[in-house]
Structures are given as structure tokens and as C-alpha cells.
Short mmCIF file of C-alpha atoms in Angstrom, two decimals:
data_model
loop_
_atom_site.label_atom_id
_atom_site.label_comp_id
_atom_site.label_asym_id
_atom_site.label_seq_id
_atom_site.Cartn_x
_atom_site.Cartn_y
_atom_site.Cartn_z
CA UNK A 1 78.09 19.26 11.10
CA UNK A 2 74.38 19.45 12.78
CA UNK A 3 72.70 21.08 10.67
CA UNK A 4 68.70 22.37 10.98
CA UNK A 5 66.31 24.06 9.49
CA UNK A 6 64.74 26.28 12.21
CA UNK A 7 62.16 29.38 11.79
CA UNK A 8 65.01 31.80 11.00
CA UNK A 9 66.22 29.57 8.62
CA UNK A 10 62.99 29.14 6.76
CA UNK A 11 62.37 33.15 7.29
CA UNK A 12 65.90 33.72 5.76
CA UNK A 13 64.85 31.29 2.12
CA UNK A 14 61.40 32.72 2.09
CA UNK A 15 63.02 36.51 2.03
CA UNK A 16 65.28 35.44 -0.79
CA UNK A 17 62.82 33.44 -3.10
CA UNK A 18 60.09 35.87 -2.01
CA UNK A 19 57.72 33.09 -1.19
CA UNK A 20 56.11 31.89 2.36
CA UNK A 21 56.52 28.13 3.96
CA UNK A 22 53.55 26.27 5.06
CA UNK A 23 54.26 23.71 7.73
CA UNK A 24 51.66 20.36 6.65
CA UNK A 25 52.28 17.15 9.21
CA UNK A 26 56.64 16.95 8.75
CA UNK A 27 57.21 19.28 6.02
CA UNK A 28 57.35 22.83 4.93
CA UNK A 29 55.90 23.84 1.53
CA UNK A 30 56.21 26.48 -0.80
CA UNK A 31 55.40 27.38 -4.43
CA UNK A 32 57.54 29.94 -6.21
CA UNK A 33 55.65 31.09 -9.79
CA UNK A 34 57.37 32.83 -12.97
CA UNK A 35 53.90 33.67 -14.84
CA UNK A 36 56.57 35.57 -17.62
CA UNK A 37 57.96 32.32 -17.92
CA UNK A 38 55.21 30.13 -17.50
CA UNK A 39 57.11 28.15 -14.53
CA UNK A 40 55.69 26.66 -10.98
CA UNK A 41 58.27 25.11 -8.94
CA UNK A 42 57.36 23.62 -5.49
CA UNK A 43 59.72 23.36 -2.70
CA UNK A 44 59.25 20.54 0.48
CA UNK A 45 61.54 20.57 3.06
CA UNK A 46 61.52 17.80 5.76
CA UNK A 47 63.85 18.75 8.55
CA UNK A 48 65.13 15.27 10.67
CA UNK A 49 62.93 12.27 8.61
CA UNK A 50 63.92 9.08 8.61
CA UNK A 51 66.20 8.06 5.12
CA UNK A 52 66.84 4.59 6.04
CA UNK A 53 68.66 3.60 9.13
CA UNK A 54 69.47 7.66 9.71
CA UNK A 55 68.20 11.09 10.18
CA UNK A 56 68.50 13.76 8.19
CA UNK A 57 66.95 16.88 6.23
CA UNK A 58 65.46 16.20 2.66
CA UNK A 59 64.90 18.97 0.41
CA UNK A 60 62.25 17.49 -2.59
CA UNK A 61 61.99 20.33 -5.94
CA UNK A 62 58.67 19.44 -8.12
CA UNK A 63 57.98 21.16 -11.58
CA UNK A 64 55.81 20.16 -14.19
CA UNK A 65 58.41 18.05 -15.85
CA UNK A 66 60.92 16.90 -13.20
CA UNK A 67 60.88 15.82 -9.43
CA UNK A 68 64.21 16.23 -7.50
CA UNK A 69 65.70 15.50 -4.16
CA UNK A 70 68.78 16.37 -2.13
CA UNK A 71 69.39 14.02 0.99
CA UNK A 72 70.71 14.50 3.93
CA UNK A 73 71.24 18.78 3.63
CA UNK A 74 73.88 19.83 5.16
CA UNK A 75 72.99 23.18 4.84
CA UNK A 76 71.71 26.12 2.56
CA UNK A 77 73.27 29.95 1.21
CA UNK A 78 70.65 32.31 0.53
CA UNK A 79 72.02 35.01 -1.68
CA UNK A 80 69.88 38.08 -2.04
CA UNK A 81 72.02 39.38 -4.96
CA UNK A 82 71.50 36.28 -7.06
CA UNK A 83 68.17 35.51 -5.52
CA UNK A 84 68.71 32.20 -5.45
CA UNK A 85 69.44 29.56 -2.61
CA UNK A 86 71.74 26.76 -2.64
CA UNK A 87 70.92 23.93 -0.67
CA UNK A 88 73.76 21.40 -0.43
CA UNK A 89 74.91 18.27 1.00
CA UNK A 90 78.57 16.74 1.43
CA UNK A 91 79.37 12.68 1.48
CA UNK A 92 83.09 11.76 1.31
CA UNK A 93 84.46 14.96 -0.58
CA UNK A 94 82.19 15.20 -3.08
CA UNK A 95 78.69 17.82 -3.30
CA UNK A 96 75.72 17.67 -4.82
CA UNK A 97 73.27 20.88 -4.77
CA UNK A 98 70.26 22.03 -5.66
CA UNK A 99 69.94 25.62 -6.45
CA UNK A 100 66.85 27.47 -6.36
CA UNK A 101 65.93 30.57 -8.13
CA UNK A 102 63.53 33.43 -7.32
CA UNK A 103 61.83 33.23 -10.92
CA UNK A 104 60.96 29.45 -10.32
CA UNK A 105 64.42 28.01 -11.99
CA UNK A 106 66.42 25.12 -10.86
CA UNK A 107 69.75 24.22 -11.08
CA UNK A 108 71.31 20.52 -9.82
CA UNK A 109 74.74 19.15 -9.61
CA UNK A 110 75.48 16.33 -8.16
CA UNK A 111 78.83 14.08 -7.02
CA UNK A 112 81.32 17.23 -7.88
CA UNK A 113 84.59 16.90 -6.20
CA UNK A 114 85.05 19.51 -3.38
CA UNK A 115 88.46 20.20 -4.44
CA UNK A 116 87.23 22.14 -7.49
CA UNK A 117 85.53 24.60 -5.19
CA UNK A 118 88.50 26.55 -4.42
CA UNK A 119 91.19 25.09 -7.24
CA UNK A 120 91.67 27.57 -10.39
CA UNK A 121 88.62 27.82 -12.70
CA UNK A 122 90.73 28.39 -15.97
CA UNK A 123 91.64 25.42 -16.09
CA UNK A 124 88.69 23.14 -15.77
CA UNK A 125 86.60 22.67 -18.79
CA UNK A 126 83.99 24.58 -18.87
CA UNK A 127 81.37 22.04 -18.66
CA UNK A 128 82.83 21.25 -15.38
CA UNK A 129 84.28 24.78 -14.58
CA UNK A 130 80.20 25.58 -14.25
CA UNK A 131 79.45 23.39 -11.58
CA UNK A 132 82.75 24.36 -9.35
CA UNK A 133 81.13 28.09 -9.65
CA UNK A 134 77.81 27.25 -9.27
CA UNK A 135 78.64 25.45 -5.67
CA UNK A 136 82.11 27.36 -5.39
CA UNK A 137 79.45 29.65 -2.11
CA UNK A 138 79.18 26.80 -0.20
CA UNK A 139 82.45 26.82 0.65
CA UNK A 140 82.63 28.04 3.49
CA UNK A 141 80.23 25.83 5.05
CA UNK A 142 81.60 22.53 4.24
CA UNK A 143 82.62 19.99 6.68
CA UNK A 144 85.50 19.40 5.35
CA UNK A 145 87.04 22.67 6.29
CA UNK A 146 86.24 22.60 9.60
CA UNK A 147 88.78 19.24 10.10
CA UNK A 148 91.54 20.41 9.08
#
């Protein structure tokens, strides 16, 4: 999968976290803010950088107390009914996300098996039954799929 961030695509996460990108040098910026919750959470994406020998997209998440980053995105679902977008990436059968809420949340999982995207949730535990839901929309998308 080739996957990259063009205008619609930024257009598409800006509708959905209700934000605007600013394009500075190789990156796009935004800031989402929850005053209610007192939370600032800054998005950068940098579509084709260098990450060692390769290319790829980087998605960085700042807050006051953390800094995060997905390599190598494969992709993103932007879901207007849970305003939030998932940003994901896939190595080897296992996915890591990022998910990014409207009111300035953030949600990562990282190294889950692919296989517990579609298995039966009822029997997972449900610390790991979480992050098989939480990714379960990516789905779709996932290279994986397509080689079979």
C-alpha cells in the first residue's frame, strides 16, 4: 500500500477534529483545544520524510505531558460519528494506532495482532478485547487483506 496524505486527506481530518492544518517547511500542524477539559493536543504530520534508509509518513501527537509518534502511516479513518481519527500503521501482522479525538484526547496501541481485528471479541480479555475494538475500523484498509 502507497499511501499519502494529500489536500483532501488533510480537508477530510480537519472536518472531523474541527481544526485547520498549517503547512510550516515539511509538515502540517494543528492544535485541537478542550478548554472544559483543560487539554491542548498538537498534531504534525510529515507526509514522505526520511526514517532511516526509507520513506514514509510520520504522524507526531504533543500534549503537555506526553509526546507520541506513529511511523510509517499507512493510512487514517476519520469517523464523524465518533469524531475521532485513527491513524494507523501495519509491520508484519501486527498494528499500532494512534487515535485522535475531537475534544483533544488520545488514544495509542501499539504491536496488536491483526488477527484480533475481525476474531470474536467475547473471548479476549477485556484489557485486550479494547484494543481489537479500538483498531477493529481499520480493517478494511489493511494490507494484509488486499493479498489474499
Amino acid at each position: 500500500m502507497s499511501f499519502k496524505f494529500t489536500k483532501e486527506k488533510f480537508k477530510e481530518i480537519e472536518n472531523v477534529l474541527d481544526t485547520k492544518f498549517v503547512k510550516r517547511r515539511d509538515q502540517y500542524r494543528a492544535v485541537l483545544f478542550n478548554t472544559e477539559m483543560g487539554r491542548k493536543l498538537t498534531i504534525e504530520i510529515y507526509p514522505d520524510i526520511q526514517i532511516g534508509k526509507k520513506t514514509g509518513n510520520l504522524v507526531s501527537i504533543f500534549t503537555p505531558y506526553t509526546h507520541s509518534q506513529l511511523h510509517f502511516c499507512n493510512g487514517f479513518v476519520a469517523s464523524d460519528v465518533l469524531e475521532e481519527v485513527t491513524f494507523f500503521a501495519e509491520f508484519k501482522g501486527h498494528l499500532s494506532g494512534i487515535i485522535v479525538e475531537r475534544q483533544a484526547g488520545c488514544s495509542i496501541f501499539t504491536n496488536v495482532d491483526s488477527e484480533l481485528l475481525s476474531g470474536d471479541f467475547t473471548k479476549l480479555a477485556p484489557e485486550v478485547m479494547l484494543s481489537g475494538i479500538a483498531l477493529s475500523l481499520t480493517e478494511p484498509l489493511l494490507e494484509h487483506k488486499s493479498e489474499k
